[in-house]
PDB file of C-alpha atoms in Angstrom:
ATOM      1  CA  GLY A   1     -31.505  -4.397  -5.565  1.00  0.00           C
ATOM      2  CA  ILE A   2     -31.662  -6.335  -2.405  1.00  0.00           C
ATOM      3  CA  GLN A   3     -28.777  -5.952   0.245  1.00  0.00           C
ATOM      4  CA  VAL A   4     -27.439  -8.878   2.526  1.00  0.00           C
ATOM      5  CA  GLU A   5     -25.150  -7.705   5.812  1.00  0.00           C
ATOM      6  CA  GLN A   6     -23.484 -10.422   7.411  1.00  0.00           C
ATOM      7  CA  SER A   7     -22.035  -9.750  11.548  1.00  0.00           C
ATOM      8  CA  PRO A   8     -20.168 -10.283  12.460  1.00  0.00           C
ATOM      9  CA  PRO A   9     -17.171  -9.843   9.747  1.00  0.00           C
ATOM     10  CA  ASP A  10     -14.666 -11.906  11.570  1.00  0.00           C
ATOM     11  CA  LEU A  11     -14.733 -14.649  14.364  1.00  0.00           C
ATOM     12  CA  ILE A  12     -12.049 -16.158  16.132  1.00  0.00           C
ATOM     13  CA  LEU A  13     -12.691 -19.132  18.326  1.00  0.00           C
ATOM     14  CA  GLN A  14     -10.906 -22.145  20.157  1.00  0.00           C
ATOM     15  CA  GLU A  15     -11.790 -25.176  19.280  1.00  0.00           C
ATOM     16  CA  GLY A  16     -15.243 -26.163  21.224  1.00  0.00           C
ATOM     17  CA  ALA A  17     -16.682 -22.766  21.402  1.00  0.00           C
ATOM     18  CA  ASN A  18     -19.640 -22.103  20.144  1.00  0.00           C
ATOM     19  CA  SER A  19     -21.054 -19.203  17.762  1.00  0.00           C
ATOM     20  CA  THR A  20     -23.966 -17.501  16.060  1.00  0.00           C
ATOM     21  CA  LEU A  21     -23.599 -16.184  12.423  1.00  0.00           C
ATOM     22  CA  ARG A  22     -25.898 -13.240  11.682  1.00  0.00           C
ATOM     23  CA  CYS A  23     -27.665 -12.343   8.179  1.00  0.00           C
ATOM     24  CA  ASN A  24     -30.120  -9.255   7.513  1.00  0.00           C
ATOM     25  CA  PHE A  25     -31.320  -8.853   4.197  1.00  0.00           C
ATOM     26  CA  SER A  26     -33.728  -5.842   3.605  1.00  0.00           C
ATOM     27  CA  ASP A  27     -36.302  -7.155   1.492  1.00  0.00           C
ATOM     28  CA  SER A  28     -38.981 -10.217   1.416  1.00  0.00           C
ATOM     29  CA  VAL A  29     -37.304 -13.294   0.172  1.00  0.00           C
ATOM     30  CA  ASN A  30     -38.264 -16.525  -0.985  1.00  0.00           C
ATOM     31  CA  ASN A  31     -34.794 -18.067  -0.820  1.00  0.00           C
ATOM     32  CA  LEU A  32     -31.996 -18.168   1.415  1.00  0.00           C
ATOM     33  CA  GLN A  33     -28.921 -20.270   1.626  1.00  0.00           C
ATOM     34  CA  TRP A  34     -25.695 -20.804   3.678  1.00  0.00           C
ATOM     35  CA  PHE A  35     -22.528 -21.326   2.384  1.00  0.00           C
ATOM     36  CA  HIS A  36     -19.044 -22.396   3.959  1.00  0.00           C
ATOM     37  CA  GLN A  37     -16.293 -21.762   1.405  1.00  0.00           C
ATOM     38  CA  ASN A  38     -13.552 -24.001   2.399  1.00  0.00           C
ATOM     39  CA  PRO A  39      -9.334 -22.712   2.004  1.00  0.00           C
ATOM     40  CA  TRP A  40      -9.325 -24.066  -1.371  1.00  0.00           C
ATOM     41  CA  GLY A  41     -12.454 -22.108  -2.428  1.00  0.00           C
ATOM     42  CA  GLN A  42     -15.024 -24.754  -2.336  1.00  0.00           C
ATOM     43  CA  LEU A  43     -18.627 -23.464  -2.032  1.00  0.00           C
ATOM     44  CA  ILE A  44     -20.272 -25.796  -0.012  1.00  0.00           C
ATOM     45  CA  ASN A  45     -24.263 -26.010   0.498  1.00  0.00           C
ATOM     46  CA  LEU A  46     -24.875 -25.782   4.418  1.00  0.00           C
ATOM     47  CA  PHE A  47     -28.595 -24.368   4.401  1.00  0.00           C
ATOM     48  CA  TYR A  48     -31.396 -23.940   1.890  1.00  0.00           C
ATOM     49  CA  ILE A  49     -33.528 -22.284   4.456  1.00  0.00           C
ATOM     50  CA  PRO A  50     -36.009 -19.851   3.430  1.00  0.00           C
ATOM     51  CA  SER A  51     -38.121 -20.153   6.136  1.00  0.00           C
ATOM     52  CA  GLY A  52     -38.333 -22.262   9.294  1.00  0.00           C
ATOM     53  CA  THR A  53     -35.100 -23.800  11.403  1.00  0.00           C
ATOM     54  CA  LYS A  54     -32.761 -26.815  10.374  1.00  0.00           C
ATOM     55  CA  GLN A  55     -30.313 -28.937  11.755  1.00  0.00           C
ATOM     56  CA  ASN A  56     -27.151 -30.647  10.512  1.00  0.00           C
ATOM     57  CA  GLY A  57     -24.974 -32.443  12.765  1.00  0.00           C
ATOM     58  CA  ARG A  58     -23.412 -29.645  14.899  1.00  0.00           C
ATOM     59  CA  LEU A  59     -24.757 -27.197  12.759  1.00  0.00           C
ATOM     60  CA  SER A  60     -28.071 -25.680  12.266  1.00  0.00           C
ATOM     61  CA  ALA A  61     -29.744 -22.092  10.511  1.00  0.00           C
ATOM     62  CA  THR A  62     -33.251 -20.197  11.619  1.00  0.00           C
ATOM     63  CA  THR A  63     -34.373 -17.666   9.437  1.00  0.00           C
ATOM     64  CA  VAL A  64     -37.251 -15.423  10.343  1.00  0.00           C
ATOM     65  CA  ALA A  65     -38.403 -14.842   6.834  1.00  0.00           C
ATOM     66  CA  THR A  66     -40.848 -11.760   8.583  1.00  0.00           C
ATOM     67  CA  GLU A  67     -37.976 -10.142  10.181  1.00  0.00           C
ATOM     68  CA  ARG A  68     -35.672 -10.282   7.992  1.00  0.00           C
ATOM     69  CA  TYR A  69     -32.555 -12.326   9.210  1.00  0.00           C
ATOM     70  CA  SER A  70     -31.581 -15.971   9.341  1.00  0.00           C
ATOM     71  CA  LEU A  71     -28.750 -17.056  11.708  1.00  0.00           C
ATOM     72  CA  LEU A  72     -26.243 -19.848  11.347  1.00  0.00           C
ATOM     73  CA  TYR A  73     -25.235 -21.585  14.821  1.00  0.00           C
ATOM     74  CA  ILE A  74     -21.908 -23.880  15.113  1.00  0.00           C
ATOM     75  CA  SER A  75     -21.733 -25.449  18.187  1.00  0.00           C
ATOM     76  CA  SER A  76     -18.109 -27.674  19.434  1.00  0.00           C
ATOM     77  CA  SER A  77     -16.484 -25.498  16.577  1.00  0.00           C
ATOM     78  CA  GLN A  78     -13.846 -27.955  15.277  1.00  0.00           C
ATOM     79  CA  THR A  79     -10.524 -26.489  12.986  1.00  0.00           C
ATOM     80  CA  THR A  80     -12.269 -27.956   9.956  1.00  0.00           C
ATOM     81  CA  ASP A  81     -14.894 -25.325  10.402  1.00  0.00           C
ATOM     82  CA  SER A  82     -12.616 -22.334   9.555  1.00  0.00           C
ATOM     83  CA  GLY A  83     -13.525 -20.082   6.454  1.00  0.00           C
ATOM     84  CA  VAL A  84     -15.968 -17.828   5.067  1.00  0.00           C
ATOM     85  CA  TYR A  85     -19.476 -18.478   5.822  1.00  0.00           C
ATOM     86  CA  PHE A  86     -21.802 -17.044   3.382  1.00  0.00           C
ATOM     87  CA  CYS A  87     -25.259 -15.997   3.508  1.00  0.00           C
ATOM     88  CA  ALA A  88     -27.408 -16.071   0.001  1.00  0.00           C
ATOM     89  CA  VAL A  89     -30.848 -14.569  -0.683  1.00  0.00           C
ATOM     90  CA  SER A  90     -33.112 -14.209  -3.776  1.00  0.00           C
ATOM     91  CA  TYR A  91     -36.270 -12.297  -4.293  1.00  0.00           C
ATOM     92  CA  PRO A  92     -39.373 -12.540  -6.263  1.00  0.00           C
ATOM     93  CA  HIS A  93     -38.668 -10.949  -9.400  1.00  0.00           C
ATOM     94  CA  ALA A  94     -40.686  -7.975 -11.021  1.00  0.00           C
ATOM     95  CA  GLY A  95     -44.631  -9.984 -11.778  1.00  0.00           C
ATOM     96  CA  GLY A  96     -44.181 -12.291  -8.966  1.00  0.00           C
ATOM     97  CA  THR A  97     -41.960 -14.992 -10.260  1.00  0.00           C
ATOM     98  CA  SER A  98     -38.184 -15.419  -9.019  1.00  0.00           C
ATOM     99  CA  TYR A  99     -35.490 -17.001 -11.022  1.00  0.00           C
ATOM    100  CA  GLY A 100     -33.285 -17.820  -8.101  1.00  0.00           C
ATOM    101  CA  LYS A 101     -30.273 -14.705  -8.983  1.00  0.00           C
ATOM    102  CA  LEU A 102     -28.343 -14.851  -5.643  1.00  0.00           C
ATOM    103  CA  THR A 103     -27.229 -11.560  -3.964  1.00  0.00           C
ATOM    104  CA  PHE A 104     -24.671 -12.688  -1.579  1.00  0.00           C
ATOM    105  CA  GLY A 105     -23.645 -11.181   2.224  1.00  0.00           C
ATOM    106  CA  GLN A 106     -19.691 -10.082   1.947  1.00  0.00           C
ATOM    107  CA  GLY A 107     -19.184 -13.025   4.809  1.00  0.00           C
ATOM    108  CA  THR A 108     -17.853 -14.106   8.050  1.00  0.00           C
ATOM    109  CA  ILE A 109     -14.449 -15.080   7.985  1.00  0.00           C
ATOM    110  CA  LEU A 110     -14.063 -17.983  10.719  1.00  0.00           C
ATOM    111  CA  THR A 111     -10.464 -19.446  12.288  1.00  0.00           C
ATOM    112  CA  VAL A 112     -11.349 -22.103  14.878  1.00  0.00           C
ATOM    113  CA  HIS A 113      -7.331 -22.692  16.735  1.00  0.00           C
ATOM    114  CA  PRO A 114      -6.785 -25.588  18.032  1.00  0.00           C
TER     115      PRO A 114
ATOM    116  CA  GLY B   1     -23.669 -31.828  -6.774  1.00  0.00           C
ATOM    117  CA  ALA B   2     -22.267 -28.799  -8.774  1.00  0.00           C
ATOM    118  CA  GLY B   3     -24.288 -30.157 -12.219  1.00  0.00           C
ATOM    119  CA  VAL B   4     -21.845 -28.380 -14.264  1.00  0.00           C
ATOM    120  CA  SER B   5     -18.367 -28.506 -15.900  1.00  0.00           C
ATOM    121  CA  GLN B   6     -16.308 -25.840 -16.502  1.00  0.00           C
ATOM    122  CA  THR B   7     -13.024 -25.001 -18.569  1.00  0.00           C
ATOM    123  CA  PRO B   8     -10.837 -24.685 -18.197  1.00  0.00           C
ATOM    124  CA  SER B   9     -10.137 -24.686 -14.385  1.00  0.00           C
ATOM    125  CA  ASN B  10      -7.493 -22.200 -14.819  1.00  0.00           C
ATOM    126  CA  LYS B  11      -6.291 -19.348 -16.913  1.00  0.00           C
ATOM    127  CA  VAL B  12      -3.818 -16.533 -17.444  1.00  0.00           C
ATOM    128  CA  THR B  13      -4.275 -14.162 -19.333  1.00  0.00           C
ATOM    129  CA  GLU B  14      -1.997 -11.035 -20.405  1.00  0.00           C
ATOM    130  CA  LYS B  15      -3.880  -7.475 -20.061  1.00  0.00           C
ATOM    131  CA  GLY B  16      -5.883  -6.500 -23.380  1.00  0.00           C
ATOM    132  CA  LYS B  17      -6.628 -10.372 -24.804  1.00  0.00           C
ATOM    133  CA  TYR B  18      -9.892 -11.804 -25.485  1.00  0.00           C
ATOM    134  CA  VAL B  19     -11.034 -14.972 -23.571  1.00  0.00           C
ATOM    135  CA  GLU B  20     -13.497 -17.466 -23.498  1.00  0.00           C
ATOM    136  CA  LEU B  21     -14.868 -19.513 -20.583  1.00  0.00           C
ATOM    137  CA  ARG B  22     -17.105 -22.299 -21.159  1.00  0.00           C
ATOM    138  CA  CYS B  23     -19.721 -24.045 -19.347  1.00  0.00           C
ATOM    139  CA  ASP B  24     -21.247 -27.556 -19.794  1.00  0.00           C
ATOM    140  CA  PRO B  25     -24.451 -28.333 -18.118  1.00  0.00           C
ATOM    141  CA  ILE B  26     -25.060 -31.888 -17.169  1.00  0.00           C
ATOM    142  CA  SER B  27     -28.292 -32.316 -16.732  1.00  0.00           C
ATOM    143  CA  GLY B  28     -31.023 -30.361 -18.707  1.00  0.00           C
ATOM    144  CA  HIS B  29     -32.227 -27.265 -16.683  1.00  0.00           C
ATOM    145  CA  THR B  30     -33.490 -24.682 -19.005  1.00  0.00           C
ATOM    146  CA  ALA B  31     -31.678 -21.777 -16.704  1.00  0.00           C
ATOM    147  CA  LEU B  32     -28.086 -21.089 -16.109  1.00  0.00           C
ATOM    148  CA  TYR B  33     -26.459 -18.726 -14.206  1.00  0.00           C
ATOM    149  CA  TRP B  34     -23.262 -16.899 -14.257  1.00  0.00           C
ATOM    150  CA  TYR B  35     -21.327 -15.453 -11.053  1.00  0.00           C
ATOM    151  CA  ARG B  36     -17.867 -13.812 -10.757  1.00  0.00           C
ATOM    152  CA  GLN B  37     -16.076 -14.126  -7.114  1.00  0.00           C
ATOM    153  CA  SER B  38     -13.348 -11.430  -6.360  1.00  0.00           C
ATOM    154  CA  LEU B  39     -10.779 -12.148  -3.645  1.00  0.00           C
ATOM    155  CA  GLY B  40     -12.142 -11.271  -0.453  1.00  0.00           C
ATOM    156  CA  GLN B  41     -15.845 -10.890  -1.497  1.00  0.00           C
ATOM    157  CA  GLY B  42     -19.037 -12.892  -2.283  1.00  0.00           C
ATOM    158  CA  PRO B  43     -19.884 -13.939  -5.315  1.00  0.00           C
ATOM    159  CA  GLU B  44     -21.524 -11.891  -7.704  1.00  0.00           C
ATOM    160  CA  PHE B  45     -24.337 -12.471  -9.870  1.00  0.00           C
ATOM    161  CA  LEU B  46     -23.294 -11.614 -13.896  1.00  0.00           C
ATOM    162  CA  ILE B  47     -26.195 -12.848 -16.197  1.00  0.00           C
ATOM    163  CA  TYR B  48     -29.000 -15.493 -16.268  1.00  0.00           C
ATOM    164  CA  PHE B  49     -30.312 -17.101 -19.523  1.00  0.00           C
ATOM    165  CA  GLN B  50     -33.647 -19.100 -19.642  1.00  0.00           C
ATOM    166  CA  GLY B  51     -33.229 -21.581 -22.327  1.00  0.00           C
ATOM    167  CA  THR B  52     -30.845 -19.749 -25.165  1.00  0.00           C
ATOM    168  CA  GLY B  53     -31.658 -16.141 -24.779  1.00  0.00           C
ATOM    169  CA  ALA B  54     -30.261 -13.899 -21.278  1.00  0.00           C
ATOM    170  CA  ALA B  55     -33.213 -12.948 -19.596  1.00  0.00           C
ATOM    171  CA  ASP B  56     -31.065 -11.165 -17.035  1.00  0.00           C
ATOM    172  CA  ASP B  57     -27.541  -9.194 -18.294  1.00  0.00           C
ATOM    173  CA  SER B  58     -28.019  -6.514 -15.189  1.00  0.00           C
ATOM    174  CA  GLY B  59     -24.900  -8.060 -13.462  1.00  0.00           C
ATOM    175  CA  LEU B  60     -22.614  -7.553 -16.556  1.00  0.00           C
ATOM    176  CA  PRO B  61     -19.897  -5.195 -15.820  1.00  0.00           C
ATOM    177  CA  ASN B  62     -19.567  -3.301 -18.922  1.00  0.00           C
ATOM    178  CA  ASP B  63     -19.950  -3.782 -22.714  1.00  0.00           C
ATOM    179  CA  ARG B  64     -16.421  -5.641 -22.601  1.00  0.00           C
ATOM    180  CA  PHE B  65     -18.510  -8.918 -21.037  1.00  0.00           C
ATOM    181  CA  PHE B  66     -20.536 -10.859 -23.164  1.00  0.00           C
ATOM    182  CA  ALA B  67     -22.033 -14.558 -23.201  1.00  0.00           C
ATOM    183  CA  VAL B  68     -23.932 -17.015 -25.157  1.00  0.00           C
ATOM    184  CA  ARG B  69     -25.859 -19.934 -24.904  1.00  0.00           C
ATOM    185  CA  PRO B  70     -27.062 -20.733 -28.945  1.00  0.00           C
ATOM    186  CA  GLU B  71     -28.400 -24.255 -28.282  1.00  0.00           C
ATOM    187  CA  GLY B  72     -29.333 -23.660 -24.805  1.00  0.00           C
ATOM    188  CA  SER B  73     -27.662 -25.802 -23.097  1.00  0.00           C
ATOM    189  CA  VAL B  74     -23.323 -24.685 -23.251  1.00  0.00           C
ATOM    190  CA  SER B  75     -22.816 -21.511 -22.372  1.00  0.00           C
ATOM    191  CA  THR B  76     -19.471 -19.410 -23.148  1.00  0.00           C
ATOM    192  CA  LEU B  77     -18.501 -16.338 -21.318  1.00  0.00           C
ATOM    193  CA  LYS B  78     -16.285 -13.791 -23.917  1.00  0.00           C
ATOM    194  CA  ILE B  79     -14.791 -11.128 -22.162  1.00  0.00           C
ATOM    195  CA  GLN B  80     -12.977  -8.735 -24.610  1.00  0.00           C
ATOM    196  CA  ARG B  81      -9.612  -6.225 -23.776  1.00  0.00           C
ATOM    197  CA  THR B  82      -8.845  -8.337 -20.047  1.00  0.00           C
ATOM    198  CA  GLU B  83      -7.836  -5.755 -17.156  1.00  0.00           C
ATOM    199  CA  ARG B  84      -6.424  -6.723 -14.204  1.00  0.00           C
ATOM    200  CA  GLY B  85      -9.478  -5.957 -12.158  1.00  0.00           C
ATOM    201  CA  ASP B  86     -10.990  -8.874 -14.112  1.00  0.00           C
ATOM    202  CA  SER B  87      -9.015 -11.465 -12.527  1.00  0.00           C
ATOM    203  CA  ALA B  88     -11.297 -13.730 -10.442  1.00  0.00           C
ATOM    204  CA  VAL B  89     -12.985 -16.907  -9.880  1.00  0.00           C
ATOM    205  CA  TYR B  90     -16.174 -17.344 -12.569  1.00  0.00           C
ATOM    206  CA  LEU B  91     -18.755 -19.876 -11.393  1.00  0.00           C
ATOM    207  CA  CYS B  92     -21.546 -20.840 -13.519  1.00  0.00           C
ATOM    208  CA  ILE B  93     -24.573 -22.849 -12.061  1.00  0.00           C
ATOM    209  CA  PRO B  94     -27.747 -24.463 -13.598  1.00  0.00           C
ATOM    210  CA  GLY B  95     -30.899 -23.991 -11.725  1.00  0.00           C
ATOM    211  CA  GLY B  96     -34.869 -23.253 -12.058  1.00  0.00           C
ATOM    212  CA  THR B  97     -37.238 -21.327 -10.015  1.00  0.00           C
ATOM    213  CA  ASP B  98     -36.568 -21.363  -6.453  1.00  0.00           C
ATOM    214  CA  THR B  99     -34.200 -24.168  -6.988  1.00  0.00           C
ATOM    215  CA  GLU B 100     -31.287 -24.336  -4.277  1.00  0.00           C
ATOM    216  CA  ALA B 101     -27.644 -23.529  -5.867  1.00  0.00           C
ATOM    217  CA  PHE B 102     -24.627 -25.837  -5.831  1.00  0.00           C
ATOM    218  CA  PHE B 103     -21.489 -23.942  -6.774  1.00  0.00           C
ATOM    219  CA  GLY B 104     -18.596 -26.469  -8.837  1.00  0.00           C
ATOM    220  CA  GLN B 105     -15.216 -24.726  -8.345  1.00  0.00           C
ATOM    221  CA  GLY B 106     -15.504 -22.460 -11.645  1.00  0.00           C
ATOM    222  CA  THR B 107     -12.888 -20.847 -13.461  1.00  0.00           C
ATOM    223  CA  ARG B 108      -9.785 -19.054 -12.001  1.00  0.00           C
ATOM    224  CA  LEU B 109      -8.474 -16.431 -14.538  1.00  0.00           C
ATOM    225  CA  THR B 110      -5.418 -14.001 -13.807  1.00  0.00           C
ATOM    226  CA  VAL B 111      -4.881 -11.574 -16.072  1.00  0.00           C
ATOM    227  CA  VAL B 112      -1.091 -10.360 -15.759  1.00  0.00           C
TER     228      VAL B 112
END
């Protein structure tokens, strides 16, 4: 099956700093999502980004599908950004169709200190 | 939003017992997925339903796990002879082809 690797595994920042999280995947994908899991365990959708670039406030994401990676940028980090960031992908099933079966990376644990 | 209601929200059971976890989609999606998230890991795919049938159950860890969706709406994940390693958050999501997945709070299962 497809492999998803996230880096770094852990990241500690001071409030106000910028960061880049990376997601590498081993095969062609037709769905890529970034999630933030908050300290209460809720998985929050950040971006649905199988290709291209999107921005939402202080967060932005870029997926270069041909090179099999995605980047999540966090600018001016805040303590509320702390948590685990997951990248998840799905890929075309045999026969060319895909039903959105997601494979998650192991996550990046982000801690933002005040 | 998540588009599902999962019950119970928390379940504590003794090792060896049988448990059922329920997923009730709010909207009429034909597809439904089950995932589980163990402590310190990302969610892992368990099984996918298209309508009433299980289209892909390759993620079920062993034959103690079984899931049904008899009328193509509500789904039940059944775990026999529970083990401590089954402790996790079990998540279900509705979906279709290449749609964005939204996760709810799931059911937190603790086997003691």
